[in-house]
mmCIF file of C-alpha atoms in Angstrom:
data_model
loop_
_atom_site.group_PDB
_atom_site.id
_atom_site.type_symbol
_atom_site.label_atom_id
_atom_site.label_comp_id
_atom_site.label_asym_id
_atom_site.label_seq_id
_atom_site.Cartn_x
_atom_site.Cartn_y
_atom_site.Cartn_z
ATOM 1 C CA UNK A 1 6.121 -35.149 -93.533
ATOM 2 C CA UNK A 2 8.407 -34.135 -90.684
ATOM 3 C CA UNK A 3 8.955 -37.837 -89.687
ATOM 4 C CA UNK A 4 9.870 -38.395 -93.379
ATOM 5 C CA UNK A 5 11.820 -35.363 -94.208
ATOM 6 C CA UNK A 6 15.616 -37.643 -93.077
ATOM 7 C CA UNK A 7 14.712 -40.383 -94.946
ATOM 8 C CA UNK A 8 17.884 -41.252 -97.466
ATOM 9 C CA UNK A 9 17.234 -40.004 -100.351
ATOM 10 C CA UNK A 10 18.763 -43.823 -101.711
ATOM 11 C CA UNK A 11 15.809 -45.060 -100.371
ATOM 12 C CA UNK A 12 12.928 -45.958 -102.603
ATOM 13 C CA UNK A 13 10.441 -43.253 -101.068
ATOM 14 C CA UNK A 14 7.091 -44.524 -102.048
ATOM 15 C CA UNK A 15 7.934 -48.404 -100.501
ATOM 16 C CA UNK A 16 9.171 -46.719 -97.501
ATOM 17 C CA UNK A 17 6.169 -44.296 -96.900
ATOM 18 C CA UNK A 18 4.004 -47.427 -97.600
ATOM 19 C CA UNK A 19 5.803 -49.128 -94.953
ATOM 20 C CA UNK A 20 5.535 -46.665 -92.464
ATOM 21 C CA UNK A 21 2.179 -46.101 -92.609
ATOM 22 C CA UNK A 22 0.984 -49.502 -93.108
ATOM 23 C CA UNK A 23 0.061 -49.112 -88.946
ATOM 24 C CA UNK A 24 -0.792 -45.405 -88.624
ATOM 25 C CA UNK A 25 -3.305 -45.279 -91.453
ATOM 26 C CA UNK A 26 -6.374 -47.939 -91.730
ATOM 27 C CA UNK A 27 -8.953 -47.152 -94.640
ATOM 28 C CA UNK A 28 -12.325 -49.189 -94.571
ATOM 29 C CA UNK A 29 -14.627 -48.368 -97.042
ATOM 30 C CA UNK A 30 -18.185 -49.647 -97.237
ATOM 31 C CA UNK A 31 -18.951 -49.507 -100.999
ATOM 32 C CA UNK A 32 -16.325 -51.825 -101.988
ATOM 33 C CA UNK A 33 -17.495 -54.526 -100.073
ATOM 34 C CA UNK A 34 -20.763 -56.612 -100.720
ATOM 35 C CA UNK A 35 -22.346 -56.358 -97.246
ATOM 36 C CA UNK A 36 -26.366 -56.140 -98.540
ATOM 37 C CA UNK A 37 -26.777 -59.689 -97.420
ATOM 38 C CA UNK A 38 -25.323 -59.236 -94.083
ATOM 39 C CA UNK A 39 -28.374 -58.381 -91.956
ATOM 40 C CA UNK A 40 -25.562 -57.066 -88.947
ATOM 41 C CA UNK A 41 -25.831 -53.617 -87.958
ATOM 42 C CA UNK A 42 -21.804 -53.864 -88.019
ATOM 43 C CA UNK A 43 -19.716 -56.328 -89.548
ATOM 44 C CA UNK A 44 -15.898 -57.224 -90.069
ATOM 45 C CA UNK A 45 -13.498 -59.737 -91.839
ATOM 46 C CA UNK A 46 -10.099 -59.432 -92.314
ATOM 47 C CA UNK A 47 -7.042 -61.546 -92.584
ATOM 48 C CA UNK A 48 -5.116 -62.286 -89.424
ATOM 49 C CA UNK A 49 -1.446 -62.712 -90.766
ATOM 50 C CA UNK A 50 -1.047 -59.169 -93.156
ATOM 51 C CA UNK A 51 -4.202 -57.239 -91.330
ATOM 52 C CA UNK A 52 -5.867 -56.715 -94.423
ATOM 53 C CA UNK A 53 -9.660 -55.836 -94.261
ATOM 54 C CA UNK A 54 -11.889 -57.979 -96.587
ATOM 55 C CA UNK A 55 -15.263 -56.680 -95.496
ATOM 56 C CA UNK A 56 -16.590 -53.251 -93.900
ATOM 57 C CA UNK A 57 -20.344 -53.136 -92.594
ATOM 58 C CA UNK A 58 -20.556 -49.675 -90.665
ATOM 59 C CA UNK A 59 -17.313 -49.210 -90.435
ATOM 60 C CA UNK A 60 -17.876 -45.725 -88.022
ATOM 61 C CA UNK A 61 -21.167 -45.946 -86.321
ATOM 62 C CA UNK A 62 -21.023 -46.139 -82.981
ATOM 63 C CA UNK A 63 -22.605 -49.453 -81.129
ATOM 64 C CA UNK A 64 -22.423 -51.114 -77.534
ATOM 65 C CA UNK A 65 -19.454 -53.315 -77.308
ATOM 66 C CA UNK A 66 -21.253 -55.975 -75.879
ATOM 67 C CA UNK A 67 -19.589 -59.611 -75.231
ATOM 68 C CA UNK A 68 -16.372 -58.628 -77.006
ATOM 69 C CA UNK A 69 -14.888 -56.311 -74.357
ATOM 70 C CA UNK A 70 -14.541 -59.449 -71.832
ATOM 71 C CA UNK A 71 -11.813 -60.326 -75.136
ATOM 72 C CA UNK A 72 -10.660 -56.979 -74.529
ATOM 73 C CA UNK A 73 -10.686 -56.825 -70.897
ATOM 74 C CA UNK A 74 -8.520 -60.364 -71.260
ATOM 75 C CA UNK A 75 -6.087 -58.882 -73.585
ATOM 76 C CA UNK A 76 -5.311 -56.548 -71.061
ATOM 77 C CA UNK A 77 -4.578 -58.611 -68.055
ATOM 78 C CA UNK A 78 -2.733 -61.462 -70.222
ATOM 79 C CA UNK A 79 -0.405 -58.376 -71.171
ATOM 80 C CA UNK A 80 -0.214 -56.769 -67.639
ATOM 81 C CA UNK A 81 -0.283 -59.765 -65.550
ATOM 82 C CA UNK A 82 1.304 -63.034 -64.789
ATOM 83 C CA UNK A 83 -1.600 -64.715 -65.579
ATOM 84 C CA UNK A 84 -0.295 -67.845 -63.810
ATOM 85 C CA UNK A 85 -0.359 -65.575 -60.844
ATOM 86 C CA UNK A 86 -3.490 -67.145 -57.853
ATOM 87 C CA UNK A 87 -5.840 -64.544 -57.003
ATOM 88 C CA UNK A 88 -8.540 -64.866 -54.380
ATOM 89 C CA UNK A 89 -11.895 -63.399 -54.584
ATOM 90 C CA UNK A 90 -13.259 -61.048 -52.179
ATOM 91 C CA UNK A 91 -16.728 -60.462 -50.738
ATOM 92 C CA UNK A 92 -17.799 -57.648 -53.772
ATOM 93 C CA UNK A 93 -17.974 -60.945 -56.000
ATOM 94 C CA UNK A 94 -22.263 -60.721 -54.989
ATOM 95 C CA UNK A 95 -22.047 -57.408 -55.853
ATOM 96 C CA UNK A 96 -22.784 -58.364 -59.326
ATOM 97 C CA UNK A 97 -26.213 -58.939 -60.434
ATOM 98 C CA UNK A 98 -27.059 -62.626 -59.815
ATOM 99 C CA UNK A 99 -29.095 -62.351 -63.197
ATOM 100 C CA UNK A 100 -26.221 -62.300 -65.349
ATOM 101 C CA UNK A 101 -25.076 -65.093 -66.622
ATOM 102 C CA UNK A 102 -22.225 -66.367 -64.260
ATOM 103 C CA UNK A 103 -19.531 -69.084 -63.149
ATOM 104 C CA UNK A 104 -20.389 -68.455 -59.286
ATOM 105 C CA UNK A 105 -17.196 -68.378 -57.352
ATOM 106 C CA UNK A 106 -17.740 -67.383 -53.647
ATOM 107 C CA UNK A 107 -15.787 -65.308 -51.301
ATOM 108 C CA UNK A 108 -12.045 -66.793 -50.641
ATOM 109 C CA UNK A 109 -12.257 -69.107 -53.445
ATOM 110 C CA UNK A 110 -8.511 -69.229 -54.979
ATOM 111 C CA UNK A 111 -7.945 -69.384 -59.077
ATOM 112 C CA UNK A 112 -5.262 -68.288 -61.347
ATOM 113 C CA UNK A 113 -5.699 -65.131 -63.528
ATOM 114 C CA UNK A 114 -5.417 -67.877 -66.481
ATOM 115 C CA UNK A 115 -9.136 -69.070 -64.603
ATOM 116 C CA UNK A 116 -10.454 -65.906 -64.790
ATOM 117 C CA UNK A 117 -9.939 -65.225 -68.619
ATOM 118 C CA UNK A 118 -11.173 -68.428 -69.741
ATOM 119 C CA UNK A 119 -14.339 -67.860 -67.725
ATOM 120 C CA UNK A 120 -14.734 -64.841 -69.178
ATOM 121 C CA UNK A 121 -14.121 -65.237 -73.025
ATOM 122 C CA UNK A 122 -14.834 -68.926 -73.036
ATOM 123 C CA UNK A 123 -17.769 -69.504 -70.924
ATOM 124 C CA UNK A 124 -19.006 -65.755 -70.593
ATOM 125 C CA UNK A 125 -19.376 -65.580 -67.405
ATOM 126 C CA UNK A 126 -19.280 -61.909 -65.977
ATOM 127 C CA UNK A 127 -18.491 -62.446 -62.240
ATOM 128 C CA UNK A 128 -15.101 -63.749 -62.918
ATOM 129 C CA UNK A 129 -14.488 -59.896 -64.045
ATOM 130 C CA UNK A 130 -14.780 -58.844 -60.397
ATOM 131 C CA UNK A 131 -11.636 -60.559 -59.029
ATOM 132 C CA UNK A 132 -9.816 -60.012 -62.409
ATOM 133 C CA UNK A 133 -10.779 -56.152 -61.910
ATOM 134 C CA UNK A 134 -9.998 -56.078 -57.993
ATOM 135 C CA UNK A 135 -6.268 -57.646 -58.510
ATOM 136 C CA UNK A 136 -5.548 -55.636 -61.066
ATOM 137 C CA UNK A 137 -6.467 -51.895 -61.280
ATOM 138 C CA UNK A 138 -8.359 -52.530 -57.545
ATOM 139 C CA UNK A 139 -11.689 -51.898 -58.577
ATOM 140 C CA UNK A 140 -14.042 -52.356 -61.586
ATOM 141 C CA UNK A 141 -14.238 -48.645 -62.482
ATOM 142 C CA UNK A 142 -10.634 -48.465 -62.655
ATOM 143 C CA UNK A 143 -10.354 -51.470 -64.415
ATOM 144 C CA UNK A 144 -12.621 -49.965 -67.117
ATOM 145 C CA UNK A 145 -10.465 -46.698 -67.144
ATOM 146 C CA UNK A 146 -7.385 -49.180 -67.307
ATOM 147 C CA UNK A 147 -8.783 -51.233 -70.356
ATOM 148 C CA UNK A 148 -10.545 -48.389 -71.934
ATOM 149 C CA UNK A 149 -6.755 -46.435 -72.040
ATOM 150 C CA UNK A 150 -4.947 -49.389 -73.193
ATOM 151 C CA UNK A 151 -6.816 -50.000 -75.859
ATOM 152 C CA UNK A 152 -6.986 -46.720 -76.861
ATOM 153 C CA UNK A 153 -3.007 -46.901 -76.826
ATOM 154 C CA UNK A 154 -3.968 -49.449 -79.523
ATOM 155 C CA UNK A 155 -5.315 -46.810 -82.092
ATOM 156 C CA UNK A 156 -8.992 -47.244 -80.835
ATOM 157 C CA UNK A 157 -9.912 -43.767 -81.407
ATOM 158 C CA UNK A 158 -13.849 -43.980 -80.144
ATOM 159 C CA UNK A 159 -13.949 -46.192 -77.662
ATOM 160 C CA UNK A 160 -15.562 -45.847 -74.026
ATOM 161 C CA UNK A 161 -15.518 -48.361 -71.486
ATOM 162 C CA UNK A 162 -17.665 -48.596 -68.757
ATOM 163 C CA UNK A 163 -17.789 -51.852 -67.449
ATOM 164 C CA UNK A 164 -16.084 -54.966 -68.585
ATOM 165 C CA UNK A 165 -18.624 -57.275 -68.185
ATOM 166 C CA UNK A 166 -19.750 -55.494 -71.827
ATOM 167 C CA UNK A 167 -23.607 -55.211 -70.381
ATOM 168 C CA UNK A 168 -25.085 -52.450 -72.215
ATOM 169 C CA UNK A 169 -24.675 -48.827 -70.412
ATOM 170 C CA UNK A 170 -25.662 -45.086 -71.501
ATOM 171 C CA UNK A 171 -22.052 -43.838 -72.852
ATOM 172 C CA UNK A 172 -20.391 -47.362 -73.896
ATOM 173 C CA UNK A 173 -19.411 -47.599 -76.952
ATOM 174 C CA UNK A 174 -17.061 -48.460 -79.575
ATOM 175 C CA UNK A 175 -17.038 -49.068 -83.701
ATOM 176 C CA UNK A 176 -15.667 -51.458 -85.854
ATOM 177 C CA UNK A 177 -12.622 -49.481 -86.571
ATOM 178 C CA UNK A 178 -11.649 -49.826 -82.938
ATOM 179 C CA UNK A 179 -12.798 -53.562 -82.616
ATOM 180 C CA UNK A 180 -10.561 -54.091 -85.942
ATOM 181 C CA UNK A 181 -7.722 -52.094 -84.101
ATOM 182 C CA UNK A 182 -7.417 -53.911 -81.107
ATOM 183 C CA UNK A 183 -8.554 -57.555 -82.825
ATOM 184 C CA UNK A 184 -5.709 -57.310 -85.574
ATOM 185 C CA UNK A 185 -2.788 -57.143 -82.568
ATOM 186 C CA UNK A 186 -4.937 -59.495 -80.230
ATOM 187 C CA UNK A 187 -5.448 -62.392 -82.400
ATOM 188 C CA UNK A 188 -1.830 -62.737 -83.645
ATOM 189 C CA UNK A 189 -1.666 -63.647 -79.300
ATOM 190 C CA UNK A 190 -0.232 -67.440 -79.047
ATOM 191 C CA UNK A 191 -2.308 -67.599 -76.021
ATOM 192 C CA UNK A 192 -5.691 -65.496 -77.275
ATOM 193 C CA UNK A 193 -5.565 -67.658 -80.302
ATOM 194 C CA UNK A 194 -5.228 -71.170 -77.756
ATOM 195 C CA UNK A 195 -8.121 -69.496 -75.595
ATOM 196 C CA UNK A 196 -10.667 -68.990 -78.705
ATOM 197 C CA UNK A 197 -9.371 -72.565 -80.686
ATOM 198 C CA UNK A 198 -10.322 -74.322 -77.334
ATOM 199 C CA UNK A 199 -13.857 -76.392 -76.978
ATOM 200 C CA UNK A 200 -14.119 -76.288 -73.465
ATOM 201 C CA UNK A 201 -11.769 -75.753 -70.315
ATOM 202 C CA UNK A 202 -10.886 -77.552 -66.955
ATOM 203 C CA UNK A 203 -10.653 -75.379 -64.172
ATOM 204 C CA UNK A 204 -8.813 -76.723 -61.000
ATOM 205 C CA UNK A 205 -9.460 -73.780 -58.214
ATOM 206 C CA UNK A 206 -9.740 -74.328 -54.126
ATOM 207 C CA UNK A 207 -12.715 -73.165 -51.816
ATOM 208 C CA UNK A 208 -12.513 -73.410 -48.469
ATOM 209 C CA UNK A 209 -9.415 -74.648 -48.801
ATOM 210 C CA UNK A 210 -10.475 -77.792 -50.823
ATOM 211 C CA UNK A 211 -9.424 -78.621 -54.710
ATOM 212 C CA UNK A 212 -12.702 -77.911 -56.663
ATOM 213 C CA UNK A 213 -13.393 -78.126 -60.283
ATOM 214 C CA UNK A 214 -15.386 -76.880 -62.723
ATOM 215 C CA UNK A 215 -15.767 -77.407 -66.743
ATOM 216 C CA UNK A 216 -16.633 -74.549 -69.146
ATOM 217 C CA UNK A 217 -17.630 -75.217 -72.811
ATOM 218 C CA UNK A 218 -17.243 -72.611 -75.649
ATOM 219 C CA UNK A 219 -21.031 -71.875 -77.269
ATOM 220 C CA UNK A 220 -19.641 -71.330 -80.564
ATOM 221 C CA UNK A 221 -22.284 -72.431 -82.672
ATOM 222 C CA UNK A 222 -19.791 -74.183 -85.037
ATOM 223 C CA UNK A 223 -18.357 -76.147 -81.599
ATOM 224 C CA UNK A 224 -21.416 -77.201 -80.151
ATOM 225 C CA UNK A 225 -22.488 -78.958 -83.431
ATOM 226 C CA UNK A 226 -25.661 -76.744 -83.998
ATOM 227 C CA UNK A 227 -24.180 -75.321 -86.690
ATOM 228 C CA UNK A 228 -22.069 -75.965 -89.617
ATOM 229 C CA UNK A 229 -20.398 -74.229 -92.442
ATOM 230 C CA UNK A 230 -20.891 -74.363 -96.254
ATOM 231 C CA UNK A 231 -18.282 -72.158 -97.141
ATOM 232 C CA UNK A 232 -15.572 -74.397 -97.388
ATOM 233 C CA UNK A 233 -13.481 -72.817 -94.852
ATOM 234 C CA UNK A 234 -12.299 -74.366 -91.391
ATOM 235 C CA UNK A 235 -13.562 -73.191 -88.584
ATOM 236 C CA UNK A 236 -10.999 -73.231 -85.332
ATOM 237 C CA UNK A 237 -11.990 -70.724 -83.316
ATOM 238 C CA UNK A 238 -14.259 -67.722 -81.636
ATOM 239 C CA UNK A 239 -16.668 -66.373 -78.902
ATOM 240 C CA UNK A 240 -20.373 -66.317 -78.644
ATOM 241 C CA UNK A 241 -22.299 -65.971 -75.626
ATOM 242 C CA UNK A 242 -24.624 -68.911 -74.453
ATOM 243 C CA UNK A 243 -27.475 -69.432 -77.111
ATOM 244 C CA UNK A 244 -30.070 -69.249 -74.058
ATOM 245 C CA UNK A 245 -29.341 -65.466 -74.052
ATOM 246 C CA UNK A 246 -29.940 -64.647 -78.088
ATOM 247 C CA UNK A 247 -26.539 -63.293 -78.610
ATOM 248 C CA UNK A 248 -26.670 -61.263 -81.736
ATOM 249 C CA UNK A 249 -22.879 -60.829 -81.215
ATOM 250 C CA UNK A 250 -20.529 -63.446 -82.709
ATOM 251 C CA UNK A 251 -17.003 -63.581 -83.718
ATOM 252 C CA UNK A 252 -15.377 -66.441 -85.366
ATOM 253 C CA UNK A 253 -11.655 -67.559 -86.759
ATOM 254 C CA UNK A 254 -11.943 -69.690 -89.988
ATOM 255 C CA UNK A 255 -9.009 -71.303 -92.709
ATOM 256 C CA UNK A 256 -8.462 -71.933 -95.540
ATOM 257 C CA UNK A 257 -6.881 -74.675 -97.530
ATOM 258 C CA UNK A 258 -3.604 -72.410 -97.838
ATOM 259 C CA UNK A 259 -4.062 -72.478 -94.060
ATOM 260 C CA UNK A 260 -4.379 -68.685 -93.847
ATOM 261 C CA UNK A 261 -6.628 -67.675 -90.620
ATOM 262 C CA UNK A 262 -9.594 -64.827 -91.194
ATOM 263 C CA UNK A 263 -11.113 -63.017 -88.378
ATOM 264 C CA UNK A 264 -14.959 -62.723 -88.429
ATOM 265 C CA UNK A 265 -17.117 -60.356 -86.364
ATOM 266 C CA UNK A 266 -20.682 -59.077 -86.423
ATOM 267 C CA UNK A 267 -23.038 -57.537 -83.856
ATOM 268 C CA UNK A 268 -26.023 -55.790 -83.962
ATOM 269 C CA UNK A 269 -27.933 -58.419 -85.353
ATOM 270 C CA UNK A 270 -31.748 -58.644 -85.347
ATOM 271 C CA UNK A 271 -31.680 -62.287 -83.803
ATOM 272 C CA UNK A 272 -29.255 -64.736 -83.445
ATOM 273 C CA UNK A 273 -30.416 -66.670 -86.465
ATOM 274 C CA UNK A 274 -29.478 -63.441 -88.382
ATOM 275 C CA UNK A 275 -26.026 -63.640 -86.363
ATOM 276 C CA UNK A 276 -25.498 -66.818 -87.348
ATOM 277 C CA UNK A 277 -26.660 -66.130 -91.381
ATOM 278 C CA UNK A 278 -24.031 -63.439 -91.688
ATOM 279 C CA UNK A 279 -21.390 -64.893 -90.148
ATOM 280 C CA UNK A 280 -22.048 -67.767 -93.327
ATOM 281 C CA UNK A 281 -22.844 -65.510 -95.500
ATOM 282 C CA UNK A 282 -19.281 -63.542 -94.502
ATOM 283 C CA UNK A 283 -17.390 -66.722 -94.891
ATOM 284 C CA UNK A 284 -19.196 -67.630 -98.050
ATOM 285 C CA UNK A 285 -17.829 -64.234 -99.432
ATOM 286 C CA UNK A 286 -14.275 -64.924 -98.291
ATOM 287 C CA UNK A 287 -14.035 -68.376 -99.501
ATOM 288 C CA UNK A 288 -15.284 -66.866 -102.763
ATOM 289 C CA UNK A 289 -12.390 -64.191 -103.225
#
């Protein structure tokens, strides 16, 4: 009320409250959505151009954020960086566990910030978070404080980063409130949207001094061809890890005819065929508004 109390009293008050708390005040409620045939732990849809939620799973419940915070962690150095900007990786880049799926760079090898983001959201890789972390906050730790601030700065009210890889750790977390908080200002990013409509990427880089290259593809199930919609809708976008890790973590852009944009994401799934069936079933619910 006290940020209201000068408003002119010519103004039509109820349009003008509405207005001004169309960003402050975010209402997802489970019951009004049919989510029984979503077999996600936690599930979201919404529209990208006015925000508006279409489906809830879970809203509140706290989960890992898995793949999604390298989208995050991205965000954040697109809108802190001049992500045409070279970078060149340091020795800590073996630090990382050679397990994890990864686009091994080696030490002095020379790439954009633009390389690093792609490798991470596109490809998935998690070492390319290392330089990305080092050149920008100056450590990974920091860089998780860093991320983990800004996005709360973005009305994510639960959310704990610890790394940015998004490899599960004891005190990581987030909901789908937050992920629809920081998604509904991300994906209305020229260049986020170009990173998650794009199939695969070239990247030109030097090692040793030498022009190398390497090609990432996106594993989107909908852009590798093993799998296609029946809802109708066009699918031009999203980020899924690669299928020989059983991501149960998906999140996808689709269209409509109108050529309005909706923003899909579920995690938590019991396998990635359930990913992939509630991701349809999702779309099949939109297209059916």
């Amino acid at each position: 009320s006290s940020e209201t109390a000068d408003l002119d009293a010519n103004v039509n008050k109820v349009a003008t409250l509405e207005a001004y708390s169309n960003d402050i005040v975010v209402l997802l409620d489970n019951s009004s959505y049919p989510v029984e045939n979503v077999s996600a732990s936690q599930a979201l849809a919404f529209k990208v151009s006015n925000k508006d939620v279409i489906l809830c799973k879970n809203g509140y419940d706290e989960f890992q954020p898995g793949n999604i915070t390298k989208l995050f962690a991205s965000y954040y150095v697109l809108m802190t960086q001049d992500i045409y900007h070279y970078v060149t990786v340091g020795s800590d880049i073996y630090n990382i566990d050679s397990s994890l799926f990864a686009a091994h760079f080696t030490k002095n090898d020379c790439l954009r910030f633009k390389d690093l983001i792609y490798g991470a959201v596109l490809y998935g890789a998690n070492d390319v978070i290392i330089p990305m972390a080092d050149n920008t906050s100056g450590s990974l730790n920091s860089f998780a404080g860093d991320v983990t601030s800004y996005v709360t700065n973005m009305g994510a009210e639960n959310t704990t980063l610890l790394n940015c890889y998004g490899t599960a750790s004891a005190g990581m977390k987030t909901t789908i409130y937050d992920v629809y908080m920081i998604l509904r200002d991300v994906l209305i990013n020229d260049d986020i949207l170009k990173l998650l409509e794009s199939k695969s990427y070239s990247c030109e880089y030097t090692s040793n001094s030498n022009p190398a290259s390497v090609k990432w593809f996106n594993s989107l199930p909908y852009f590798t061809g093993e799998l296609e919609t029946k809802s109708g809708l066009s699918i031009i976008g999203g980020m899924c890890e690669n299928t020989s890790l059983e991501p149960t973590q998906m999140l996808v852009l689709a269209q409509d005819e109108t050529g309005e944009i909706y923003a899909v994401f579920v995690t938590g799934c019991p396998s990635y065929s359930d990913c992939k069936a509630s991701v349809e079933e999702i779309l099949y619910q939109i297209a059916n508004l």
